[in-house]
Every structure is written in C-alpha cells, then in structure tokens.
C-alpha cells in the first residue's frame, strides 16, 4: 500500500499559495505576532464520494477557499489574486485537482484495508506563527472524526500520537516511513515560512491594520426567581485584544475594582456574565443597582463603559 496522504493536499495548498505570494525583498512594517493557517476538511461519505473543503487564513482574514464541487480556488481578498498571472493560477488549480484525485484514492484504499467504517472525516491544520523578533514556530496537526489524531514535531521531524489507537499507530508508522512527505513538511514550514508570511503581511497590511470599534449589547435574565444574570455581549471589534468586565459603579459613576475578562486571540466575540445573588438584590440601595461594563480596546480613544440599572431589586430596567 502506498502511504496515505492525509495532509498532503493541505501542505500542497500552503506551498502553492506561498509560492504565488513570495516576492523577495518585500517586507511589511507591522508589529506583533502573526499566524498563517491552512485548513482542510475531507468528509468520506463512502468509497466513491468525498466532500473536500479547504480554507487559508492569515490571522482572522480569510485568504481563499477551495470550491468543493469544481476544486477551483475562490479568492476572498482583492490583494491575493494579483500576485500571479491568470495562467499561473490555472496551472495551480490543475495541480490541485490531480492531487485531490490521488488523495481520495489513497485514503479510500487505506480505509478499506483497515476496515474503517464510513462515513468519516479527516481534518488537517498546518502553518506557522512568526514573532516580532523574526523567530517562528511551525505546526501541523491531523484530526480524525473531530478528535486530535496526530501532530508533527518540527524539531526532529517525527509524527506524534495525539490518541493511542491501532488506527493512529498505523497512520503514524506510514507517515514516518514516507520520507518525501516528511521532507516536504520540513521545507515548507521550517525553511520558507517567515519570508512567505512577510509577503502576505505586505499585501494584507491595510486589512491587518484596520480598527473596528466594539459593539456591546447589555441585557438581563432570571435563571431563578431570586437570581439576576447580567450579560454583556461584545462583537465586531478588531484587532482582537480586548478587555471587558462587569463592575459595580458608585453613585458618582466611578468604577470599583479592576477585574478584567480578556478576549483570547482568534475569538470573534466575547460574552461577560455576572450572576447577582439574592442577598445582593435585597440589600440594594433605594435608587437601585448600577453596574458598568468598561471596555479597553485600541481603537477607543478612552475607556468606554456600557451601563445597566434596575430601579428596584430584581427588576431590570
């Protein structure tokens, strides 16, 4: 049996995309860390039908995807396609179609030999992250039916088990013995990734530097008759770092305390909740309860605060 190429298409996508965008000498004057990811999801319904999806991301920016019906590239950003002439993109699409045919054939062949039940899903994520000092970290992960399956150690070029099963050990052994595949992964992510991301950062500089103000929606719920749950949902903000918190406010409007909920990188929204116990509702001042949701975000000139008040204990306004 030939080695199953569970992630070969993903790595091919990355190699092709980076090759298209690689123009020596171009650098982007951007600060911070940036991550390039290529995602692949292949759903094997049976041994004759496979639904394949692919997506390329620079941070949260979708660069392009693979049409699951025609296996052609759809460009999502106007600054991606102009990197190469139309004829070069056509050649790349033809190469992708050839690899997809081989990919589906090899996976189905291996599944039948190992009695893998249909349907099943193979997922791959690979890419690299570059840091402000130009050091980098490359990664490659394989998933099977929504579970972590394998990962690739770039330092010693070995495949590591994420779950210890007969199937994962079998795939690990095949990939480890597939020298050409291992060399491909090493070259793509350890040797060229930093320069390639710099080119992407050059073309996508305006998109990465955009600033969008957060939109906050405040509302309340009653999980129990004697409880009040305050919820603040924050959406639409960019860049991703943002801090949000529920804080009690003094009559003067000054916030008490400095406990923040920070939004991890990569999330598109953040919900901050505060559950008020019965004792706090009953001991509320005559003028009611007053809580604020201060937000700290780069596009905000100063800290912004959304407020919630109820005029009588347990009754939101």
Short mmCIF file of C-alpha atoms in Angstrom, two decimals:
data_model
loop_
_atom_site.label_atom_id
_atom_site.label_comp_id
_atom_site.label_asym_id
_atom_site.label_seq_id
_atom_site.Cartn_x
_atom_site.Cartn_y
_atom_site.Cartn_z
CA UNK A 1 0.00 0.00 0.00
CA UNK A 2 1.24 3.46 -0.84
CA UNK A 3 1.41 5.92 2.04
CA UNK A 4 -1.93 7.62 2.78
CA UNK A 5 -1.62 11.36 2.20
CA UNK A 6 -3.96 12.54 4.91
CA UNK A 7 -2.48 16.03 4.91
CA UNK A 8 -0.67 16.19 1.58
CA UNK A 9 -3.33 18.33 -0.06
CA UNK A 10 -3.20 20.79 2.81
CA UNK A 11 0.55 21.15 2.55
CA UNK A 12 0.29 21.45 -1.21
CA UNK A 13 -2.19 24.30 -0.79
CA UNK A 14 0.18 26.09 1.54
CA UNK A 15 3.15 25.54 -0.75
CA UNK A 16 1.27 26.82 -3.76
CA UNK A 17 -0.18 29.83 -2.00
CA UNK A 18 3.14 30.81 -0.50
CA UNK A 19 4.92 30.31 -3.80
CA UNK A 20 2.44 32.58 -5.51
CA UNK A 21 2.87 35.32 -2.96
CA UNK A 22 6.61 35.00 -2.42
CA UNK A 23 8.35 38.08 -3.83
CA UNK A 24 11.82 38.52 -2.43
CA UNK A 25 12.72 41.79 -0.76
CA UNK A 26 9.18 42.74 0.25
CA UNK A 27 8.65 43.28 3.94
CA UNK A 28 5.74 44.62 5.92
CA UNK A 29 6.23 47.18 8.66
CA UNK A 30 3.86 45.52 11.11
CA UNK A 31 4.34 44.83 14.80
CA UNK A 32 3.25 41.79 16.75
CA UNK A 33 2.90 38.07 16.09
CA UNK A 34 1.08 36.69 13.05
CA UNK A 35 -0.15 33.22 12.14
CA UNK A 36 -0.78 31.65 8.75
CA UNK A 37 -3.06 28.60 8.77
CA UNK A 38 -4.28 26.25 6.09
CA UNK A 39 -7.34 24.16 6.97
CA UNK A 40 -8.61 21.07 5.20
CA UNK A 41 -11.75 19.04 5.90
CA UNK A 42 -12.45 15.92 3.85
CA UNK A 43 -15.66 14.00 4.52
CA UNK A 44 -15.61 10.46 3.14
CA UNK A 45 -19.27 9.50 2.79
CA UNK A 46 -18.38 6.20 1.13
CA UNK A 47 -15.64 4.82 -1.09
CA UNK A 48 -16.97 6.74 -4.10
CA UNK A 49 -17.97 10.15 -2.69
CA UNK A 50 -15.72 12.62 -0.84
CA UNK A 51 -16.64 16.18 0.14
CA UNK A 52 -13.46 18.29 0.47
CA UNK A 53 -13.20 21.83 1.80
CA UNK A 54 -10.08 23.98 2.15
CA UNK A 55 -9.53 27.41 3.68
CA UNK A 56 -6.49 29.68 4.04
CA UNK A 57 -6.26 32.19 6.88
CA UNK A 58 -3.86 34.97 7.83
CA UNK A 59 -4.85 35.72 11.41
CA UNK A 60 -8.65 36.02 11.08
CA UNK A 61 -8.52 37.13 7.43
CA UNK A 62 -9.81 34.51 5.00
CA UNK A 63 -7.45 34.46 2.03
CA UNK A 64 -9.33 31.98 -0.11
CA UNK A 65 -11.02 28.60 -0.24
CA UNK A 66 -11.35 25.56 -2.43
CA UNK A 67 -14.65 25.01 -4.24
CA UNK A 68 -15.82 21.58 -3.11
CA UNK A 69 -17.63 20.91 -6.40
CA UNK A 70 -15.15 22.13 -9.02
CA UNK A 71 -11.91 22.10 -6.95
CA UNK A 72 -11.08 25.62 -8.08
CA UNK A 73 -9.74 28.43 -5.90
CA UNK A 74 -12.05 31.20 -4.69
CA UNK A 75 -10.19 34.35 -3.67
CA UNK A 76 -11.67 36.27 -0.76
CA UNK A 77 -9.30 39.25 -0.71
CA UNK A 78 -8.57 41.53 -3.68
CA UNK A 79 -4.86 41.60 -2.85
CA UNK A 80 -4.28 37.83 -3.14
CA UNK A 81 -5.01 37.01 -6.78
CA UNK A 82 -2.85 39.77 -8.38
CA UNK A 83 0.26 38.07 -7.00
CA UNK A 84 0.46 35.88 -10.14
CA UNK A 85 -0.87 35.97 -13.70
CA UNK A 86 -4.09 34.13 -14.52
CA UNK A 87 -2.20 31.39 -16.38
CA UNK A 88 -0.19 30.51 -13.30
CA UNK A 89 -3.33 30.19 -11.19
CA UNK A 90 -4.84 27.90 -13.83
CA UNK A 91 -1.77 25.67 -13.65
CA UNK A 92 -2.00 25.52 -9.88
CA UNK A 93 -5.67 24.59 -9.97
CA UNK A 94 -4.89 21.72 -12.33
CA UNK A 95 -2.20 20.51 -9.95
CA UNK A 96 -4.64 20.64 -7.04
CA UNK A 97 -7.17 18.55 -8.96
CA UNK A 98 -4.54 15.90 -9.68
CA UNK A 99 -3.51 15.74 -6.04
CA UNK A 100 -7.12 15.59 -4.87
CA UNK A 101 -7.76 12.59 -7.08
CA UNK A 102 -4.72 10.81 -5.64
CA UNK A 103 -5.62 11.89 -2.11
CA UNK A 104 -9.13 10.47 -2.31
CA UNK A 105 -7.92 7.24 -3.92
CA UNK A 106 -5.23 6.60 -1.31
CA UNK A 107 -7.43 7.41 1.67
CA UNK A 108 -10.23 5.17 0.44
CA UNK A 109 -7.78 2.37 -0.29
CA UNK A 110 -6.31 2.59 3.21
CA UNK A 111 -9.75 2.81 4.83
CA UNK A 112 -10.90 -0.36 3.13
CA UNK A 113 -7.71 -2.23 4.05
CA UNK A 114 -8.05 -1.25 7.73
CA UNK A 115 -11.85 -1.72 7.81
CA UNK A 116 -12.50 1.92 8.72
CA UNK A 117 -16.29 2.46 8.84
CA UNK A 118 -17.86 5.10 6.61
CA UNK A 119 -18.61 7.94 6.84
CA UNK A 120 -15.55 9.52 8.45
CA UNK A 121 -13.88 12.92 8.43
CA UNK A 122 -10.18 13.73 8.04
CA UNK A 123 -9.09 17.21 9.11
CA UNK A 124 -5.73 18.92 8.85
CA UNK A 125 -4.33 22.23 10.04
CA UNK A 126 -0.83 23.41 9.22
CA UNK A 127 1.01 26.69 9.14
CA UNK A 128 3.39 28.79 11.16
CA UNK A 129 3.49 31.73 13.53
CA UNK A 130 6.12 34.44 13.33
CA UNK A 131 7.08 36.64 16.26
CA UNK A 132 8.32 40.26 16.36
CA UNK A 133 11.96 39.12 16.60
CA UNK A 134 11.51 37.03 13.41
CA UNK A 135 11.67 33.72 15.22
CA UNK A 136 8.93 31.31 14.22
CA UNK A 137 7.00 28.24 15.25
CA UNK A 138 5.72 25.81 12.64
CA UNK A 139 2.92 23.32 13.26
CA UNK A 140 0.95 20.55 11.58
CA UNK A 141 -1.96 18.66 13.10
CA UNK A 142 -4.19 15.85 11.85
CA UNK A 143 -7.69 15.15 13.11
CA UNK A 144 -9.98 12.16 12.66
CA UNK A 145 -13.73 12.44 13.23
CA UNK A 146 -13.34 15.63 15.23
CA UNK A 147 -10.65 14.25 17.56
CA UNK A 148 -6.95 15.06 17.74
CA UNK A 149 -5.15 12.32 15.86
CA UNK A 150 -1.51 13.18 15.07
CA UNK A 151 0.86 16.12 15.27
CA UNK A 152 4.20 16.78 13.63
CA UNK A 153 7.29 17.64 15.68
CA UNK A 154 9.24 20.08 13.53
CA UNK A 155 12.40 19.86 15.64
CA UNK A 156 13.11 16.19 15.00
CA UNK A 157 10.77 15.54 12.05
CA UNK A 158 8.64 12.90 13.76
CA UNK A 159 4.91 12.27 13.90
CA UNK A 160 3.47 12.14 17.42
CA UNK A 161 0.34 10.36 18.59
CA UNK A 162 -2.46 12.55 19.94
CA UNK A 163 -4.52 9.43 20.67
CA UNK A 164 -3.16 5.92 21.08
CA UNK A 165 -5.25 3.64 18.87
CA UNK A 166 -4.49 0.96 16.32
CA UNK A 167 -5.51 3.29 13.52
CA UNK A 168 -3.41 6.22 14.76
CA UNK A 169 -0.36 4.00 15.22
CA UNK A 170 -0.83 2.62 11.72
CA UNK A 171 -1.05 6.09 10.14
CA UNK A 172 1.88 7.30 12.26
CA UNK A 173 4.07 4.45 11.01
CA UNK A 174 3.13 5.02 7.38
CA UNK A 175 3.77 8.77 7.53
CA UNK A 176 7.02 8.34 9.41
CA UNK A 177 8.30 5.99 6.72
CA UNK A 178 7.17 8.34 3.95
CA UNK A 179 10.44 10.28 3.66
CA UNK A 180 9.32 12.53 0.81
CA UNK A 181 6.32 13.74 2.81
CA UNK A 182 8.43 14.48 5.89
CA UNK A 183 10.95 16.42 3.83
CA UNK A 184 8.15 18.41 2.22
CA UNK A 185 6.76 19.44 5.61
CA UNK A 186 10.19 20.46 6.87
CA UNK A 187 10.98 22.59 3.82
CA UNK A 188 7.61 24.32 3.75
CA UNK A 189 7.40 25.29 7.39
CA UNK A 190 10.95 25.42 8.74
CA UNK A 191 12.74 26.97 5.76
CA UNK A 192 10.34 29.34 3.97
CA UNK A 193 7.50 30.26 6.32
CA UNK A 194 8.90 33.51 7.73
CA UNK A 195 9.65 35.03 4.33
CA UNK A 196 6.30 33.89 2.97
CA UNK A 197 4.32 35.45 5.79
CA UNK A 198 6.18 38.72 5.31
CA UNK A 199 4.91 38.80 1.73
CA UNK A 200 1.36 38.12 2.89
CA UNK A 201 1.71 40.84 5.50
CA UNK A 202 2.82 43.23 2.77
CA UNK A 203 -0.25 42.58 0.62
CA UNK A 204 -2.65 42.46 3.56
CA UNK A 205 -1.16 45.32 5.57
CA UNK A 206 -4.25 47.52 5.35
CA UNK A 207 -6.57 44.67 6.34
CA UNK A 208 -4.39 43.72 9.30
CA UNK A 209 -4.11 47.33 10.48
CA UNK A 210 -7.84 48.03 10.36
CA UNK A 211 -9.52 49.16 13.56
CA UNK A 212 -13.16 48.41 14.26
CA UNK A 213 -14.94 49.66 17.36
CA UNK A 214 -16.60 47.07 19.62
CA UNK A 215 -20.39 46.86 19.75
CA UNK A 216 -21.76 46.00 23.19
CA UNK A 217 -25.24 44.67 23.94
CA UNK A 218 -26.34 44.55 27.58
CA UNK A 219 -29.31 42.50 28.78
CA UNK A 220 -30.51 40.58 31.84
CA UNK A 221 -32.11 37.23 32.56
CA UNK A 222 -33.58 35.48 35.61
CA UNK A 223 -32.26 31.89 35.85
CA UNK A 224 -34.22 31.55 39.11
CA UNK A 225 -36.89 33.78 40.65
CA UNK A 226 -34.42 35.12 43.22
CA UNK A 227 -31.46 35.49 40.85
CA UNK A 228 -30.50 38.02 38.22
CA UNK A 229 -28.00 37.30 35.45
CA UNK A 230 -26.42 40.25 33.67
CA UNK A 231 -24.92 39.57 30.24
CA UNK A 232 -22.81 41.83 28.06
CA UNK A 233 -22.07 40.54 24.57
CA UNK A 234 -19.30 42.33 22.68
CA UNK A 235 -18.90 41.85 18.92
CA UNK A 236 -17.42 43.43 15.82
CA UNK A 237 -14.11 44.52 17.31
CA UNK A 238 -10.69 44.40 15.66
CA UNK A 239 -7.87 43.91 16.50
CA UNK A 240 -8.75 41.01 18.73
CA UNK A 241 -7.17 42.03 22.07
CA UNK A 242 -9.96 43.49 24.20
CA UNK A 243 -10.76 43.60 27.90
CA UNK A 244 -14.31 43.61 29.28
CA UNK A 245 -15.68 43.33 32.83
CA UNK A 246 -18.81 43.77 34.92
CA UNK A 247 -18.04 46.27 37.69
CA UNK A 248 -20.27 47.90 40.30
CA UNK A 249 -20.42 51.69 39.91
CA UNK A 250 -20.55 54.25 42.68
CA UNK A 251 -23.21 56.99 42.53
CA UNK A 252 -20.54 59.26 41.06
CA UNK A 253 -20.12 56.85 38.18
CA UNK A 254 -16.61 55.73 39.14
CA UNK A 255 -15.90 52.04 38.74
CA UNK A 256 -14.99 49.93 41.76
CA UNK A 257 -12.37 47.25 41.16
CA UNK A 258 -10.23 46.37 38.16
CA UNK A 259 -11.06 42.77 37.29
CA UNK A 260 -10.98 42.29 33.50
CA UNK A 261 -12.01 39.49 31.17
CA UNK A 262 -9.56 39.40 28.28
CA UNK A 263 -10.56 38.05 24.90
CA UNK A 264 -8.15 35.36 23.64
CA UNK A 265 -6.69 35.83 20.18
CA UNK A 266 -8.80 34.41 17.41
CA UNK A 267 -12.24 34.85 19.01
CA UNK A 268 -14.81 36.92 17.13
CA UNK A 269 -16.94 37.80 20.15
CA UNK A 270 -16.85 37.88 23.93
CA UNK A 271 -19.65 37.40 26.44
CA UNK A 272 -19.18 38.53 30.05
CA UNK A 273 -21.72 37.38 32.63
CA UNK A 274 -22.46 38.44 36.20
CA UNK A 275 -24.83 36.50 38.48
CA UNK A 276 -26.30 38.60 41.30
CA UNK A 277 -27.20 36.50 44.39
CA UNK A 278 -30.42 37.15 46.37
CA UNK A 279 -28.55 38.85 49.23
CA UNK A 280 -27.17 41.50 46.89
CA UNK A 281 -30.56 42.11 45.30
CA UNK A 282 -32.24 42.52 48.68
CA UNK A 283 -29.56 44.86 50.01
CA UNK A 284 -29.67 47.18 47.01
CA UNK A 285 -29.81 50.89 47.70
CA UNK A 286 -33.15 52.71 47.24
CA UNK A 287 -32.02 54.10 43.89
CA UNK A 288 -31.41 50.54 42.64
CA UNK A 289 -28.38 48.70 41.34
CA UNK A 290 -25.92 50.23 38.91
CA UNK A 291 -23.32 48.17 37.06
CA UNK A 292 -20.98 49.13 34.28
CA UNK A 293 -19.08 47.23 31.60
CA UNK A 294 -15.83 49.07 30.92
CA UNK A 295 -14.11 48.07 27.68
CA UNK A 296 -10.45 48.60 26.91
CA UNK A 297 -9.68 48.32 23.19
CA UNK A 298 -7.03 50.00 20.96
CA UNK A 299 -9.46 51.88 18.65
CA UNK A 300 -11.13 53.51 21.67
CA UNK A 301 -9.59 56.89 22.42
CA UNK A 302 -10.56 56.42 26.05
CA UNK A 303 -12.14 53.65 28.04
CA UNK A 304 -15.79 53.10 27.13
CA UNK A 305 -18.44 51.96 29.62
CA UNK A 306 -21.88 50.46 28.99
CA UNK A 307 -24.27 50.58 31.95
CA UNK A 308 -27.16 48.56 33.36
CA UNK A 309 -29.51 49.74 36.13
CA UNK A 310 -32.58 48.38 37.85
CA UNK A 311 -34.73 50.71 39.91
CA UNK A 312 -35.97 48.09 42.32
CA UNK A 313 -34.29 44.88 43.45
CA UNK A 314 -34.79 42.06 40.93
CA UNK A 315 -36.46 44.28 38.33
CA UNK A 316 -34.25 45.18 35.37
CA UNK A 317 -34.76 48.50 33.64
#
